[in-house]
């Protein structure tokens, strides 16, 4: 299903496995996993992949680490027992009974070494766990970075698709005789300015070609406004920005069925009811 595929591609499942979601988001993922087996399978696959990544990048303990641990922890045992007080002399010779036999001493010594070995293994395990945790954090950062890059890439692809669509439309207009190309030239206030307007008289469509536009960049308080000169009177066709990096290459303006010329003035943002003639930037007549 497209819904499940789109949900998986958001990257929220990776963040769920890494424990980066809040309680509400976790419940949402768990509900989706219960509802859709594909999402549950994807979560299991992500967990396995992260476990394999941690194992693959685990750091092996340095050689001789166990020996260093033994030297730091092992405490030499006393080989001589403390002197015992002599029992009072009696008519009969006192019988000496040893407190520990050889087997007991050997057992204690073995247990002591076993305890040291366990401590050593614990330290090695802690080092390995810390290393795996560090690697997992690194993997987490890489996944987040990949998600950001994926979003940027998707945005770029979307822009390129729109740009390609506009270029195809411009080529179609140029090859269609029912469209009229009107070139607007600069006026006294901006002699170097120029732009191209496409007009389809029958369909009343008006398009502005950003790829063939050379207008001074407008500020945040102003916009350019396109006018059609119809029987000597200006008719508003809408406003646009001459941005350095336009989101679209072809801008659709308001419709007009009859025009003798087109002109552009610089107005306050949002446009004006009547054109400011002293701020007319470009103008061009229609030749049919």
Tab-separated table of C-alpha atoms in Angstrom:
chain	number	residue	atom	x	y	z
A	1	UNK	CA	0.000	0.000	0.000
A	2	UNK	CA	1.162	3.520	-0.813
A	3	UNK	CA	0.293	4.727	2.709
A	4	UNK	CA	2.536	2.094	4.325
A	5	UNK	CA	5.378	2.759	1.864
A	6	UNK	CA	5.173	6.516	2.436
A	7	UNK	CA	5.119	6.018	6.224
A	8	UNK	CA	8.224	3.793	6.121
A	9	UNK	CA	10.104	6.297	3.935
A	10	UNK	CA	9.605	9.116	6.467
A	11	UNK	CA	12.448	7.678	8.599
A	12	UNK	CA	10.312	7.583	11.769
A	13	UNK	CA	10.878	3.828	12.205
A	14	UNK	CA	14.661	4.329	12.507
A	15	UNK	CA	14.087	7.016	15.159
A	16	UNK	CA	11.684	4.653	16.975
A	17	UNK	CA	14.309	1.892	17.133
A	18	UNK	CA	16.915	4.391	18.379
A	19	UNK	CA	14.540	5.664	21.086
A	20	UNK	CA	14.441	9.204	19.720
A	21	UNK	CA	10.635	9.600	19.719
A	22	UNK	CA	8.390	10.994	22.431
A	23	UNK	CA	5.674	8.882	24.071
A	24	UNK	CA	2.960	10.004	21.657
A	25	UNK	CA	5.085	9.238	18.592
A	26	UNK	CA	6.073	5.829	20.006
A	27	UNK	CA	2.403	4.900	20.505
A	28	UNK	CA	1.657	6.008	16.951
A	29	UNK	CA	4.438	3.766	15.550
A	30	UNK	CA	3.282	0.813	17.672
A	31	UNK	CA	-0.319	1.271	16.508
A	32	UNK	CA	0.818	1.391	12.883
A	33	UNK	CA	2.950	-1.743	13.417
A	34	UNK	CA	-0.031	-3.564	14.920
A	35	UNK	CA	-2.206	-2.489	12.016
A	36	UNK	CA	0.251	-3.148	9.166
A	37	UNK	CA	2.510	-6.271	9.221
A	38	UNK	CA	4.867	-4.611	6.699
A	39	UNK	CA	5.708	-1.882	9.218
A	40	UNK	CA	6.335	-4.460	11.959
A	41	UNK	CA	8.661	-6.381	9.628
A	42	UNK	CA	10.492	-3.161	8.744
A	43	UNK	CA	11.069	-2.405	12.460
A	44	UNK	CA	12.538	-5.902	12.964
A	45	UNK	CA	14.774	-5.431	9.920
A	46	UNK	CA	16.044	-2.083	11.259
A	47	UNK	CA	16.806	-3.595	14.683
A	48	UNK	CA	18.764	-6.449	13.088
A	49	UNK	CA	20.662	-4.048	10.830
A	50	UNK	CA	21.665	-1.827	13.783
A	51	UNK	CA	22.747	-4.863	15.841
A	52	UNK	CA	24.897	-6.083	12.956
A	53	UNK	CA	26.357	-2.604	12.570
A	54	UNK	CA	27.291	-2.459	16.267
A	55	UNK	CA	28.897	-5.926	16.133
A	56	UNK	CA	30.781	-5.123	12.941
A	57	UNK	CA	32.269	-1.933	14.389
A	58	UNK	CA	32.988	-3.240	17.926
A	59	UNK	CA	36.510	-2.482	19.205
A	60	UNK	CA	38.608	-5.488	20.237
A	61	UNK	CA	40.340	-5.128	23.661
A	62	UNK	CA	44.033	-4.378	23.386
A	63	UNK	CA	46.489	-7.241	23.886
A	64	UNK	CA	47.662	-7.795	27.437
A	65	UNK	CA	44.613	-6.042	28.963
A	66	UNK	CA	43.778	-9.107	31.062
A	67	UNK	CA	47.329	-9.200	32.456
A	68	UNK	CA	47.137	-5.511	33.426
A	69	UNK	CA	43.812	-6.116	35.153
A	70	UNK	CA	45.236	-9.038	37.124
A	71	UNK	CA	48.240	-6.941	38.225
A	72	UNK	CA	45.980	-4.073	39.398
A	73	UNK	CA	43.425	-6.200	41.255
A	74	UNK	CA	45.300	-9.285	42.558
A	75	UNK	CA	46.392	-8.926	46.191
A	76	UNK	CA	49.082	-11.416	47.316
A	77	UNK	CA	47.826	-13.734	49.989
A	78	UNK	CA	49.737	-14.088	53.275
A	79	UNK	CA	51.727	-17.305	53.252
A	80	UNK	CA	52.263	-17.517	56.985
A	81	UNK	CA	49.610	-17.827	59.613
A	82	UNK	CA	49.755	-15.544	62.658
A	83	UNK	CA	51.496	-17.100	65.686
A	84	UNK	CA	49.125	-18.766	68.067
A	85	UNK	CA	49.289	-18.338	71.814
A	86	UNK	CA	50.730	-21.362	73.580
A	87	UNK	CA	48.343	-23.308	75.681
A	88	UNK	CA	49.212	-23.616	79.362
A	89	UNK	CA	51.536	-26.496	80.162
A	90	UNK	CA	49.874	-29.572	81.435
A	91	UNK	CA	50.957	-32.984	82.453
A	92	UNK	CA	50.004	-34.178	78.970
A	93	UNK	CA	51.487	-32.857	75.723
A	94	UNK	CA	49.033	-30.593	73.861
A	95	UNK	CA	47.734	-31.904	70.537
A	96	UNK	CA	48.046	-29.407	67.625
A	97	UNK	CA	45.107	-29.449	65.163
A	98	UNK	CA	45.666	-27.430	61.964
A	99	UNK	CA	42.921	-24.894	61.216
A	100	UNK	CA	43.117	-25.499	57.436
A	101	UNK	CA	44.297	-28.406	55.451
A	102	UNK	CA	46.020	-28.216	52.051
A	103	UNK	CA	42.811	-28.833	50.108
A	104	UNK	CA	41.008	-25.917	51.743
A	105	UNK	CA	43.920	-23.538	51.059
A	106	UNK	CA	44.007	-24.636	47.423
A	107	UNK	CA	40.250	-24.096	47.111
A	108	UNK	CA	40.458	-20.554	48.522
A	109	UNK	CA	43.340	-19.733	46.200
A	110	UNK	CA	41.371	-21.049	43.206
A	111	UNK	CA	38.314	-19.024	44.214
A	112	UNK	CA	40.469	-15.919	44.557
A	113	UNK	CA	41.810	-16.307	41.013
A	114	UNK	CA	38.314	-17.052	39.726
A	115	UNK	CA	37.044	-13.848	41.331
A	116	UNK	CA	39.843	-11.830	39.737
A	117	UNK	CA	39.106	-13.410	36.350
A	118	UNK	CA	35.413	-12.520	36.688
A	119	UNK	CA	36.292	-8.936	37.537
A	120	UNK	CA	38.609	-8.811	34.532
A	121	UNK	CA	35.921	-10.147	32.228
A	122	UNK	CA	33.478	-7.609	33.657
A	123	UNK	CA	35.863	-4.762	32.891
A	124	UNK	CA	36.420	-6.050	29.352
A	125	UNK	CA	32.665	-6.350	28.900
A	126	UNK	CA	32.137	-2.777	30.120
A	127	UNK	CA	34.772	-1.510	27.678
A	128	UNK	CA	33.161	-3.418	24.801
A	129	UNK	CA	29.680	-2.210	25.806
A	130	UNK	CA	30.865	1.392	25.963
A	131	UNK	CA	32.440	1.014	22.528
A	132	UNK	CA	29.225	-0.474	21.098
A	133	UNK	CA	27.191	2.339	22.676
A	134	UNK	CA	29.508	4.923	21.129
A	135	UNK	CA	29.202	3.244	17.741
A	136	UNK	CA	25.417	3.124	18.087
A	137	UNK	CA	25.319	6.854	18.846
A	138	UNK	CA	27.476	7.434	15.772
A	139	UNK	CA	25.095	5.315	13.709
A	140	UNK	CA	22.188	7.315	15.109
A	141	UNK	CA	23.785	10.572	13.988
A	142	UNK	CA	24.477	9.085	10.554
A	143	UNK	CA	20.843	7.981	10.198
A	144	UNK	CA	19.600	11.450	11.158
A	145	UNK	CA	22.017	13.011	8.661
A	146	UNK	CA	20.858	10.563	5.989
A	147	UNK	CA	17.223	11.484	6.663
A	148	UNK	CA	18.050	15.189	6.302
A	149	UNK	CA	19.941	14.501	3.080
A	150	UNK	CA	17.026	12.377	1.830
A	151	UNK	CA	14.616	15.271	2.425
A	152	UNK	CA	16.947	17.686	0.638
A	153	UNK	CA	17.324	15.246	-2.243
A	154	UNK	CA	13.538	14.801	-2.497
A	155	UNK	CA	13.096	18.580	-2.524
A	156	UNK	CA	15.739	18.921	-5.263
A	157	UNK	CA	14.127	16.180	-7.366
A	158	UNK	CA	10.714	17.845	-6.982
A	159	UNK	CA	12.172	21.192	-8.081
A	160	UNK	CA	13.908	19.587	-11.075
A	161	UNK	CA	10.664	17.892	-12.127
A	162	UNK	CA	8.798	21.222	-12.008
A	163	UNK	CA	11.642	22.953	-13.835
A	164	UNK	CA	11.674	20.298	-16.570
A	165	UNK	CA	7.888	20.585	-16.902
A	166	UNK	CA	8.154	24.367	-17.352
A	167	UNK	CA	10.944	24.008	-19.940
A	168	UNK	CA	8.836	21.564	-21.943
A	169	UNK	CA	5.905	23.978	-21.818
A	170	UNK	CA	8.105	26.873	-22.997
A	171	UNK	CA	9.315	24.753	-25.928
A	172	UNK	CA	5.707	23.844	-26.784
A	173	UNK	CA	4.635	27.507	-26.706
A	174	UNK	CA	7.539	28.557	-28.922
A	175	UNK	CA	6.562	25.950	-31.527
A	176	UNK	CA	2.825	26.745	-31.417
A	177	UNK	CA	1.760	29.550	-33.850
A	178	UNK	CA	-1.360	30.263	-31.798
A	179	UNK	CA	0.868	31.743	-29.091
A	180	UNK	CA	2.275	35.259	-29.526
A	181	UNK	CA	5.663	36.148	-28.046
A	182	UNK	CA	5.821	39.763	-26.856
A	183	UNK	CA	9.252	41.132	-25.976
A	184	UNK	CA	9.236	43.972	-23.438
A	185	UNK	CA	12.174	46.404	-23.540
A	186	UNK	CA	13.540	48.669	-20.799
A	187	UNK	CA	12.392	52.254	-20.257
A	188	UNK	CA	14.306	55.374	-19.139
A	189	UNK	CA	14.430	54.309	-15.483
A	190	UNK	CA	15.895	50.888	-16.380
A	191	UNK	CA	17.311	50.808	-19.946
A	192	UNK	CA	18.949	47.382	-19.507
A	193	UNK	CA	15.734	45.678	-18.346
A	194	UNK	CA	13.831	43.274	-20.607
A	195	UNK	CA	11.479	40.281	-20.385
A	196	UNK	CA	9.277	37.980	-22.456
A	197	UNK	CA	5.497	37.547	-22.267
A	198	UNK	CA	3.572	34.765	-24.040
A	199	UNK	CA	-0.043	35.512	-24.973
A	200	UNK	CA	-2.610	33.102	-26.355
A	201	UNK	CA	-5.316	35.403	-27.739
A	202	UNK	CA	-7.964	32.717	-28.321
A	203	UNK	CA	-7.454	31.029	-24.963
A	204	UNK	CA	-6.732	34.426	-23.273
A	205	UNK	CA	-3.728	32.867	-21.469
A	206	UNK	CA	-0.805	35.090	-20.411
A	207	UNK	CA	2.532	33.607	-19.254
A	208	UNK	CA	5.726	35.295	-18.043
A	209	UNK	CA	8.999	33.553	-18.982
A	210	UNK	CA	11.414	33.831	-16.042
A	211	UNK	CA	14.270	32.370	-18.119
A	212	UNK	CA	14.113	35.401	-20.429
A	213	UNK	CA	13.739	38.048	-17.739
A	214	UNK	CA	16.293	40.717	-16.798
A	215	UNK	CA	14.683	42.958	-14.194
A	216	UNK	CA	16.306	44.595	-11.148
A	217	UNK	CA	15.592	42.408	-8.117
A	218	UNK	CA	12.687	43.798	-6.100
A	219	UNK	CA	12.811	44.147	-2.313
A	220	UNK	CA	10.404	42.651	0.231
A	221	UNK	CA	8.126	45.727	0.165
A	222	UNK	CA	7.611	45.856	-3.609
A	223	UNK	CA	6.525	43.623	-6.481
A	224	UNK	CA	6.403	43.911	-10.240
A	225	UNK	CA	2.918	44.244	-11.750
A	226	UNK	CA	2.040	43.244	-15.309
A	227	UNK	CA	-0.424	45.362	-17.284
A	228	UNK	CA	-2.176	44.789	-20.599
A	229	UNK	CA	-2.909	47.949	-22.595
A	230	UNK	CA	-6.459	47.426	-23.905
A	231	UNK	CA	-7.870	50.233	-26.065
A	232	UNK	CA	-5.497	52.686	-24.438
A	233	UNK	CA	-6.347	51.678	-20.851
A	234	UNK	CA	-4.212	49.568	-18.463
A	235	UNK	CA	-5.680	46.253	-17.261
A	236	UNK	CA	-4.180	44.506	-14.228
A	237	UNK	CA	-2.751	41.031	-14.990
A	238	UNK	CA	-1.244	40.298	-11.580
A	239	UNK	CA	2.025	40.660	-9.656
A	240	UNK	CA	5.269	38.653	-9.560
A	241	UNK	CA	8.789	38.754	-8.078
A	242	UNK	CA	12.040	38.889	-10.014
A	243	UNK	CA	13.814	36.531	-7.615
A	244	UNK	CA	17.390	35.383	-8.227
A	245	UNK	CA	16.398	31.703	-7.847
A	246	UNK	CA	12.754	31.386	-8.930
A	247	UNK	CA	10.706	28.413	-7.858
A	248	UNK	CA	9.031	28.302	-11.285
A	249	UNK	CA	10.353	29.158	-14.740
A	250	UNK	CA	6.946	29.977	-16.200
A	251	UNK	CA	4.474	32.152	-14.296
A	252	UNK	CA	0.782	32.106	-15.205
A	253	UNK	CA	-0.836	35.574	-15.041
A	254	UNK	CA	-4.468	36.759	-15.280
A	255	UNK	CA	-6.291	36.195	-18.574
A	256	UNK	CA	-6.912	38.832	-21.217
A	257	UNK	CA	-8.609	38.456	-24.600
A	258	UNK	CA	-7.551	41.692	-26.264
A	259	UNK	CA	-4.342	43.707	-25.887
A	260	UNK	CA	-2.292	46.126	-27.940
A	261	UNK	CA	0.718	46.127	-25.584
A	262	UNK	CA	2.063	44.872	-22.276
A	263	UNK	CA	3.939	46.829	-19.595
A	264	UNK	CA	5.455	46.224	-16.155
A	265	UNK	CA	5.603	48.708	-13.268
A	266	UNK	CA	7.153	48.451	-9.812
A	267	UNK	CA	4.410	48.730	-7.171
A	268	UNK	CA	3.940	48.155	-3.453
A	269	UNK	CA	3.641	44.475	-2.566
A	270	UNK	CA	0.232	43.178	-3.514
A	271	UNK	CA	-0.168	45.462	-6.535
A	272	UNK	CA	-1.992	48.668	-7.308
A	273	UNK	CA	-5.354	49.569	-8.888
A	274	UNK	CA	-3.665	51.929	-11.339
A	275	UNK	CA	-0.094	51.735	-12.652
A	276	UNK	CA	2.578	54.106	-11.341
A	277	UNK	CA	3.732	55.475	-14.702
A	278	UNK	CA	6.996	56.952	-13.399
A	279	UNK	CA	7.956	53.424	-12.204
A	280	UNK	CA	7.321	51.668	-15.520
A	281	UNK	CA	10.287	49.335	-16.016
A	282	UNK	CA	9.564	47.616	-19.368
A	283	UNK	CA	7.003	47.865	-22.156
A	284	UNK	CA	6.369	46.126	-25.497
A	285	UNK	CA	3.770	46.236	-28.236
A	286	UNK	CA	1.886	43.258	-29.688
A	287	UNK	CA	2.564	42.593	-33.349
A	288	UNK	CA	-0.045	40.288	-34.926
